[in-house]
Short mmCIF file of C-alpha atoms in Angstrom, two decimals:
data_model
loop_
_atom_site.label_atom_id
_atom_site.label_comp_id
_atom_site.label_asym_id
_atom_site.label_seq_id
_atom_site.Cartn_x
_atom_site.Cartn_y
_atom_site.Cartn_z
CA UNK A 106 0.00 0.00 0.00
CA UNK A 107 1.11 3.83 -0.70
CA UNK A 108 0.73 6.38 1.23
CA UNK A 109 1.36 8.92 -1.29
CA UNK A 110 -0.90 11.39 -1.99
CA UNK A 111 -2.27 13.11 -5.11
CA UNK A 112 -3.90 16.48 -5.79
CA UNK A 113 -6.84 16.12 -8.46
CA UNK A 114 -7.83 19.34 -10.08
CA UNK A 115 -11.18 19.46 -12.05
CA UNK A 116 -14.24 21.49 -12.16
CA UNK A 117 -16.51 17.72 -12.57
CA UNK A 118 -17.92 16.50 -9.69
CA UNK A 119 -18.20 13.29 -11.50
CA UNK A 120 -14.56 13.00 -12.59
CA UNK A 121 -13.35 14.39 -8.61
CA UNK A 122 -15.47 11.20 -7.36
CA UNK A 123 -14.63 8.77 -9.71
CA UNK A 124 -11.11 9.43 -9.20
CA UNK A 125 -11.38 9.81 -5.65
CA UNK A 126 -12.43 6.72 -5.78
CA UNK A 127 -9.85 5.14 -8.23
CA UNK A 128 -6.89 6.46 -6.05
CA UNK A 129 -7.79 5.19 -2.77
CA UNK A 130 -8.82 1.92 -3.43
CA UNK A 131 -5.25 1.51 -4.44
CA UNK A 132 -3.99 2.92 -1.59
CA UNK A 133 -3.54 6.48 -2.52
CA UNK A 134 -4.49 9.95 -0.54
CA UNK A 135 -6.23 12.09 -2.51
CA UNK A 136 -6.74 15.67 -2.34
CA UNK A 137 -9.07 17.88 -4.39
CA UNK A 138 -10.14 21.20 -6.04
CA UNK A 139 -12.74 22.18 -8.45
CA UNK A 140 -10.04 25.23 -9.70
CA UNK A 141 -7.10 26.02 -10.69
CA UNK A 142 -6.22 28.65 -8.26
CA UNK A 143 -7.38 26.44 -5.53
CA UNK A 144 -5.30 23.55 -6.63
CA UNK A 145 -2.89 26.23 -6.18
CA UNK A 146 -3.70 26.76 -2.76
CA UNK A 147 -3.57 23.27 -2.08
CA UNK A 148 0.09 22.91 -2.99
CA UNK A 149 0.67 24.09 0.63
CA UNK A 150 -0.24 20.04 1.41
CA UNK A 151 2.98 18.95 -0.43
CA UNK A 152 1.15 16.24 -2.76
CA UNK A 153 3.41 14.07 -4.45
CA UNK A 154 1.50 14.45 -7.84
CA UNK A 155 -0.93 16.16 -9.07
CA UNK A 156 -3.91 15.57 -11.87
CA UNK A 157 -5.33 18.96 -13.77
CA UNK A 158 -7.77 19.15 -16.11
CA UNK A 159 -6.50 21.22 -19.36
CA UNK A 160 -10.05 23.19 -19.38
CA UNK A 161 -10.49 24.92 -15.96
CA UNK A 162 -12.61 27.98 -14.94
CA UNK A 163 -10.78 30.99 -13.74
CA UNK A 164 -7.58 29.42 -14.92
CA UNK A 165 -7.02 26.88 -17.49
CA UNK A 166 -4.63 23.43 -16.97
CA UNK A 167 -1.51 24.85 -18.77
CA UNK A 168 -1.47 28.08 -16.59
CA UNK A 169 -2.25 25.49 -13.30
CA UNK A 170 0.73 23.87 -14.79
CA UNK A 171 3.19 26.91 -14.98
CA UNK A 172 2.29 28.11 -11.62
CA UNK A 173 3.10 24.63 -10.18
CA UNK A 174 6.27 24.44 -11.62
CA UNK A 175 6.82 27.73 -10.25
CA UNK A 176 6.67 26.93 -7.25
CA UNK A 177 7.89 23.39 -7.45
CA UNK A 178 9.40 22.54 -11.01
CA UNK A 179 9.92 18.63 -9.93
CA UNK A 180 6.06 18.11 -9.10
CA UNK A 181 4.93 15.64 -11.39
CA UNK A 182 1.97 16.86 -12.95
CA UNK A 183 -0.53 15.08 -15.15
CA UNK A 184 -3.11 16.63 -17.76
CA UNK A 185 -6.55 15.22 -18.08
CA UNK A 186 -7.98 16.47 -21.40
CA UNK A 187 -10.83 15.93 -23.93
CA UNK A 188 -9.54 17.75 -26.15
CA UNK A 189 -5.83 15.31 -26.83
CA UNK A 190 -4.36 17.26 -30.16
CA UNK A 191 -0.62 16.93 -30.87
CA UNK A 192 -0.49 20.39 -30.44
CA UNK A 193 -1.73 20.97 -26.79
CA UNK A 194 -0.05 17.78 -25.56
CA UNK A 195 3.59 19.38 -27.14
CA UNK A 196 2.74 22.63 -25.40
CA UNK A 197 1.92 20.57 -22.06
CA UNK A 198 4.92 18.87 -22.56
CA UNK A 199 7.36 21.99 -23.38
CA UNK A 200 5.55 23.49 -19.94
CA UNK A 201 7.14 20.35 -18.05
CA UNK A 202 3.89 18.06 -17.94
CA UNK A 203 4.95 14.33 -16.62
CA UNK A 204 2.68 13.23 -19.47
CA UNK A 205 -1.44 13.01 -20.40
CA UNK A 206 -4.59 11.36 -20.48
CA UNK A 207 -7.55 11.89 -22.77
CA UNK A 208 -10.97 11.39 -21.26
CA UNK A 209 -12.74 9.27 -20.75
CA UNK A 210 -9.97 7.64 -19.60
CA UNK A 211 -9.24 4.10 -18.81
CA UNK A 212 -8.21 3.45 -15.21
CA UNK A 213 -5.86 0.83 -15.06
CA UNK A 214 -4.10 3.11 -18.10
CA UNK A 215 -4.14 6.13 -15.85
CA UNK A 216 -2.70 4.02 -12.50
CA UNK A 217 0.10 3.33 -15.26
CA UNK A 218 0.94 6.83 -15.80
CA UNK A 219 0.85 7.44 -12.59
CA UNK A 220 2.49 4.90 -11.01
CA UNK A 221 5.89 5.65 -14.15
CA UNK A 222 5.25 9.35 -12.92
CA UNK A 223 5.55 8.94 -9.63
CA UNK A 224 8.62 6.30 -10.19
CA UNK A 225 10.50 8.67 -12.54
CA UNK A 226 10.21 11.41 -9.55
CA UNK A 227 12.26 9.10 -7.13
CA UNK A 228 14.68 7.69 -9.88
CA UNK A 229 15.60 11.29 -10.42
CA UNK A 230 15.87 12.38 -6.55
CA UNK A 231 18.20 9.05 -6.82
CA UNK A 232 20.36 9.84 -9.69
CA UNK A 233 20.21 13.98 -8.55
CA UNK A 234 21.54 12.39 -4.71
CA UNK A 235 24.26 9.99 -6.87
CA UNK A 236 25.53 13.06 -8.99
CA UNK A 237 25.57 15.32 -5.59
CA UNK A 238 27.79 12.34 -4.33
CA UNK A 239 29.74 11.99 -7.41
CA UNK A 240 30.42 15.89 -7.49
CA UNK A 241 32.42 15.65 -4.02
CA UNK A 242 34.94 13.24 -4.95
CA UNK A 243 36.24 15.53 -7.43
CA UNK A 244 39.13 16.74 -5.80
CA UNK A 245 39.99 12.81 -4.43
CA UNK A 246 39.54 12.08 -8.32
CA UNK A 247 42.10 14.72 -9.71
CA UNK A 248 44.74 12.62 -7.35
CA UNK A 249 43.76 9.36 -7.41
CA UNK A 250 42.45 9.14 -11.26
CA UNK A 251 39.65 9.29 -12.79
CA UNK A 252 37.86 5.83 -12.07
CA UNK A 253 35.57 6.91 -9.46
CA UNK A 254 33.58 8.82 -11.93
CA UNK A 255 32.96 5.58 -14.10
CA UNK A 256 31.68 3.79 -10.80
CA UNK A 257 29.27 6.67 -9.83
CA UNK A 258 28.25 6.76 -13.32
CA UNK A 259 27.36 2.71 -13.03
CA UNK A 260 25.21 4.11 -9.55
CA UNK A 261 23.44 5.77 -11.80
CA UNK A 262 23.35 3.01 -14.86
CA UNK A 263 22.28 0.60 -11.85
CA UNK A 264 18.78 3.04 -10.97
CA UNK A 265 17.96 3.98 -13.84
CA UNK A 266 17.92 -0.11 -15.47
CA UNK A 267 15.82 -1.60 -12.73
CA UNK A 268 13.00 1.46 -13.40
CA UNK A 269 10.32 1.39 -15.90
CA UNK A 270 11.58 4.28 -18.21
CA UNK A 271 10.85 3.77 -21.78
CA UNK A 272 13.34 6.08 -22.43
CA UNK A 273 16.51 7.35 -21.34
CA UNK A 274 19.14 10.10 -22.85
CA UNK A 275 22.75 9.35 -23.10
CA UNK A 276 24.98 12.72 -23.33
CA UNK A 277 28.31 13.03 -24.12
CA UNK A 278 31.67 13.33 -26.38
CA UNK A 279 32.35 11.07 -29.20
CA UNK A 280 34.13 8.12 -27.60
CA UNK A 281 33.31 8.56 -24.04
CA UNK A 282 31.49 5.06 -24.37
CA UNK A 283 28.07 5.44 -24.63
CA UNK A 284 27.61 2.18 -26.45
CA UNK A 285 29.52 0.86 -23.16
CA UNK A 286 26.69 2.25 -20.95
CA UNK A 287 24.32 1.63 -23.30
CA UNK A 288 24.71 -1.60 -23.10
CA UNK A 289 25.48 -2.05 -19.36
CA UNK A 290 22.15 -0.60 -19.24
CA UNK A 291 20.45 -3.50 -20.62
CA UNK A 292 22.14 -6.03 -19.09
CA UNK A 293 21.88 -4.86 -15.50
CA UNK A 294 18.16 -4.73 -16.54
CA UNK A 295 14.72 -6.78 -16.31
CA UNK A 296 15.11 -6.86 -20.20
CA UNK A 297 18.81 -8.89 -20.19
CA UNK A 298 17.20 -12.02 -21.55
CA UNK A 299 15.61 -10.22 -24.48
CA UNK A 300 17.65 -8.61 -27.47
CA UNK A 301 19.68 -5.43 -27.76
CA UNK A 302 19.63 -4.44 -30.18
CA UNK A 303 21.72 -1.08 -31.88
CA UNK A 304 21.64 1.16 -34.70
CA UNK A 305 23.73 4.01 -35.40
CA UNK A 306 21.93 6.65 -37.81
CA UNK A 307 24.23 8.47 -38.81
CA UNK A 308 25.30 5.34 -40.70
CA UNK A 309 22.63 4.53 -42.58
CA UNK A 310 20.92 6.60 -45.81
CA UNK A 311 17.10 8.66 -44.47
CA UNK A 312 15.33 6.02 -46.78
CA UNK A 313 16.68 2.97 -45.14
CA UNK A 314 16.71 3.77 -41.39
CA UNK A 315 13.09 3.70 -41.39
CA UNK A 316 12.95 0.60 -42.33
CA UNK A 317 15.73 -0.64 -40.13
CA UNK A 318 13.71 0.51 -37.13
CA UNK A 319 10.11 -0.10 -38.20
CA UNK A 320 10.86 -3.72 -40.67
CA UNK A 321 9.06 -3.20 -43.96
CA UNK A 322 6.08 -5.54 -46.19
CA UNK A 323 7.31 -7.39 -49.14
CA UNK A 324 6.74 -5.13 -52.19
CA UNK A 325 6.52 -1.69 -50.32
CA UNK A 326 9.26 -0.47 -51.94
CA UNK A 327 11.80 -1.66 -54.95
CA UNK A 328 13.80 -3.36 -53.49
CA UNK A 329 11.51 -4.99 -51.03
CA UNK A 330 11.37 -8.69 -52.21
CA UNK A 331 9.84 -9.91 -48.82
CA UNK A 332 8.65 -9.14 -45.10
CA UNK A 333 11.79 -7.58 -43.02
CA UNK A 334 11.10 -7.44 -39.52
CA UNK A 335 12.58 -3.97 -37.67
CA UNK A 336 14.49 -3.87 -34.47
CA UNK A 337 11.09 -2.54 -32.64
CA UNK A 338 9.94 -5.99 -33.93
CA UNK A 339 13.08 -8.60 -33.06
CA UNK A 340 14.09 -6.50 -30.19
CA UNK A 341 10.42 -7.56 -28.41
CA UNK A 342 10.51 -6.64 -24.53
CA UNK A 343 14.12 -6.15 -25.00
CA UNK A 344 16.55 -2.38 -25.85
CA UNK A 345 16.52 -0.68 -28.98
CA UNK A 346 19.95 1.50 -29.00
CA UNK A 347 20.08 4.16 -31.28
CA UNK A 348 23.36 6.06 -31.78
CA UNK A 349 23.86 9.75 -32.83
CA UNK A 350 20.00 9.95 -32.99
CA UNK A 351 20.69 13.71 -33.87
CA UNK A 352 21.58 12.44 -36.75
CA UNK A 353 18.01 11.18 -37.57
CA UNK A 354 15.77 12.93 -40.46
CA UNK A 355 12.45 15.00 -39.20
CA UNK A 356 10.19 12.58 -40.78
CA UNK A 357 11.84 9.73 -38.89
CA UNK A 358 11.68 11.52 -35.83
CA UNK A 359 7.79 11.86 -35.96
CA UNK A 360 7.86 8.22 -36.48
CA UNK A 361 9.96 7.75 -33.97
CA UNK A 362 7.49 9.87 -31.76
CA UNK A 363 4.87 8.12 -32.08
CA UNK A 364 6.01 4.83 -31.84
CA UNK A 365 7.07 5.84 -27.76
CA UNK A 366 3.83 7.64 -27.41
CA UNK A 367 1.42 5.17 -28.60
CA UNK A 368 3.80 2.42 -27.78
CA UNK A 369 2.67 0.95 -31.46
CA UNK A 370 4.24 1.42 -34.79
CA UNK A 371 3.48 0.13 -38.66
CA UNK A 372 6.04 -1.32 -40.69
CA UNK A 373 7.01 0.60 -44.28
CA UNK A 374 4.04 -0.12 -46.41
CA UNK A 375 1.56 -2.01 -43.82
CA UNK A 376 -1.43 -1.29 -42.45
CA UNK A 377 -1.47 -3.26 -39.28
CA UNK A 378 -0.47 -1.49 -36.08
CA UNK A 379 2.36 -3.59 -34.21
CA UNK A 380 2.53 -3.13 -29.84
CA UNK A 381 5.91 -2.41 -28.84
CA UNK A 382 7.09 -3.22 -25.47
CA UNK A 383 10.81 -1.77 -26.12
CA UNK A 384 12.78 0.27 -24.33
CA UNK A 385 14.70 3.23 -26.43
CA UNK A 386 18.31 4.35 -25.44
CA UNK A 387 19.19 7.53 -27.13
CA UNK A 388 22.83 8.74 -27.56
CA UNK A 389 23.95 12.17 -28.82
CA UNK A 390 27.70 13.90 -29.13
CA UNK A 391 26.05 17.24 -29.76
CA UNK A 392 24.04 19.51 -28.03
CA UNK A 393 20.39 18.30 -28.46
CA UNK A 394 19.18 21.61 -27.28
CA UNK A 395 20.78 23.32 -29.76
CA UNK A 396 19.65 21.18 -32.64
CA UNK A 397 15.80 22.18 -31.37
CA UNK A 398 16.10 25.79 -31.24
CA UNK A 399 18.16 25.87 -34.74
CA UNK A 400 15.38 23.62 -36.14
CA UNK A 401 17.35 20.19 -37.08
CA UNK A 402 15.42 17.98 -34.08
CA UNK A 403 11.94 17.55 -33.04
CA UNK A 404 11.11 19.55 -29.58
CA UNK A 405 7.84 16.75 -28.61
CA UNK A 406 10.84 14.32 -29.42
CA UNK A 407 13.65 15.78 -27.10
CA UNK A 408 11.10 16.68 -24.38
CA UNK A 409 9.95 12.47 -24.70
CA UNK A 410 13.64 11.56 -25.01
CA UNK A 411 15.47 13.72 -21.94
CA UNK A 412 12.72 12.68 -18.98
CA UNK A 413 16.05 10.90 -17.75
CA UNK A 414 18.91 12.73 -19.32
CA UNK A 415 22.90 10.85 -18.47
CA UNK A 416 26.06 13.11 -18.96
CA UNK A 417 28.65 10.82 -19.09
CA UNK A 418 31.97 12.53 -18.32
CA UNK A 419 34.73 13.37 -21.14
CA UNK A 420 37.49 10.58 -21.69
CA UNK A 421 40.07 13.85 -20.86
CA UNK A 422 38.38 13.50 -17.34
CA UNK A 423 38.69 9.81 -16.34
CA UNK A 424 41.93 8.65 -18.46
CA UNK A 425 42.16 5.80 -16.10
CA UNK A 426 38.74 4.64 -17.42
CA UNK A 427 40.37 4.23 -21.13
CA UNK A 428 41.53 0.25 -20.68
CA UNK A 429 37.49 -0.33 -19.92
CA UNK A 430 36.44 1.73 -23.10
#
């Protein structure tokens, strides 16, 4: 049983009950408010999450959203909405929203988001208390080498592969060995005894990646003599790796998008929608940042991508770590 509790914001006494309802039959305490300046208010209860409607009187669910994040910008918040177009879940999720559900909603698909929410809070007060950790041996580093920082890093590794994240960011220079962690990754995981499997796309020409990834039909394109399963496909319940996915075209990228939203994807040329149970290890050597504002990556796609960002340190750092890499 939990004893967390969660703030519900909504302006339905219907949707406040059923909730209600919902969250403490599995345990939860729930808190509510029928607007968004008294969800507001009721911040002063320190909920561990909270649940807004996007349509609110006096104040609407992206402005309850800012305000929270105001005042506490690691608050998981979740967006109820009726109203679930690309464009006002990419603004929710620019804002810092954990994530959303369209109404009417399913329950045991809401406990899911919640329950990843709420897991991705305290994997990130983890890895945020590991970094804090690894930041004070920096002076016992600079005399003793440099292979403390690989260990701390494996902390990290170690949290984040026993959590449910579907996705998870790997920073840093060319050759720091993000393939290394990458794969660590897995195989400290739940998924060790299904594939990894690895891609680099920077390697591969825009019309071939897709089908890499996402397997194609027989006779979808020329040179398409018969079915190709993609690594979403053979990599079932296992890692997909993809390397230098800055490197990926836009119209991959959407595909890319909305095979981790809707946790389905079609292969080139079909029509049947394939369930993916995958999880997707990104790796970049640039600045993905950057690459958003100057228009070469998809924001809804970084914002999905960096929930749980890992820096992993320059080689120049740790030379003592070089033999391992």
């Amino acid at each position: 049983m939990t004893n967390q509790k969660i703030l519900v914001i909504d302006d339905e006494e219907i949707i406040l009950r059923s909730l209600g309802r919902i969250l403490e039959e599995e345990g939860f305490r729930v808190s509510v408010a029928k607007t968004g300046t008294e969800g507001i208010e009721k911040l002063s209860e320190t909920p561990d999450l909270v649940i807004t409607d996007l349509k609110l009187p006096q104040m609407d669910g992206l402005s309850v959203l800012k305000k929270i994040h105001e005042i506490d910008k690691e608050l998981p918040v979740i967006l109820l909405t009726a109203h679930g177009s690309i464009q006002s879940a990419t603004e929710a999720m620019k804002l810092g929203a954990t994530d959303y559900v369209t109404k009417p909603f399913d329950s045991d698909e809401l406990l899911v988001t919640i329950r990843k929410a709420l897991e991705t809070k305290a994997l990130k007060q983890e890895v945020d208390w590991l970094r804090n950790e690894a930041m004070k041996q920096i002076s016992y580093d600079e005399l003793n080498g440099q292979t403390q920082k690989m260990r701390d890093l494996m902390k990290m590794v170690d949290k984040v592969a026993n959590s449910t994240a579907h996705t998870v960011l790997l920073e840093g220079e060319s050759g720091t060995g993000k393939n290394y962690v990458a794969r660590m990754m897995h195989f400290k995981s739940k998924q060790k005894n299904s594939p990894f499997m690895e891609i680099n796309c920077a390697s591969l020409p825009e019309n071939l990646i897709e089908s890499e990834l996402f397997g194609h039909e027989r006779g979808s394109f020329t040179d398409a003599k018969q079915l190709k399963k993609g690594l979403f496909e053979v990599a079932k319940g296992g890692t997909v790796f993809l390397d230098e996915i800055s490197e990926m075209s836009l119209s991959t990228q959407a595909k890319l998008l909305q095979a981790i939203e809707c946790r389905m994807f079609r292969r080139v040329g079909g029509v049947q929608d394939i369930e993916t149970d995958v999880r997707i290890i990104a790796a970049t050597n640039i600045n993905l940042k950057e690459a958003v504002a100057q228009k070469r990556f998809r924001e809804d796609l970084y914002f999905r991508l960096q929930l749980i960002p890992i820096h992993i340190p320059p080689l120049r750092e740790r030379p003592d770590d070089i033999p391992i890499l």
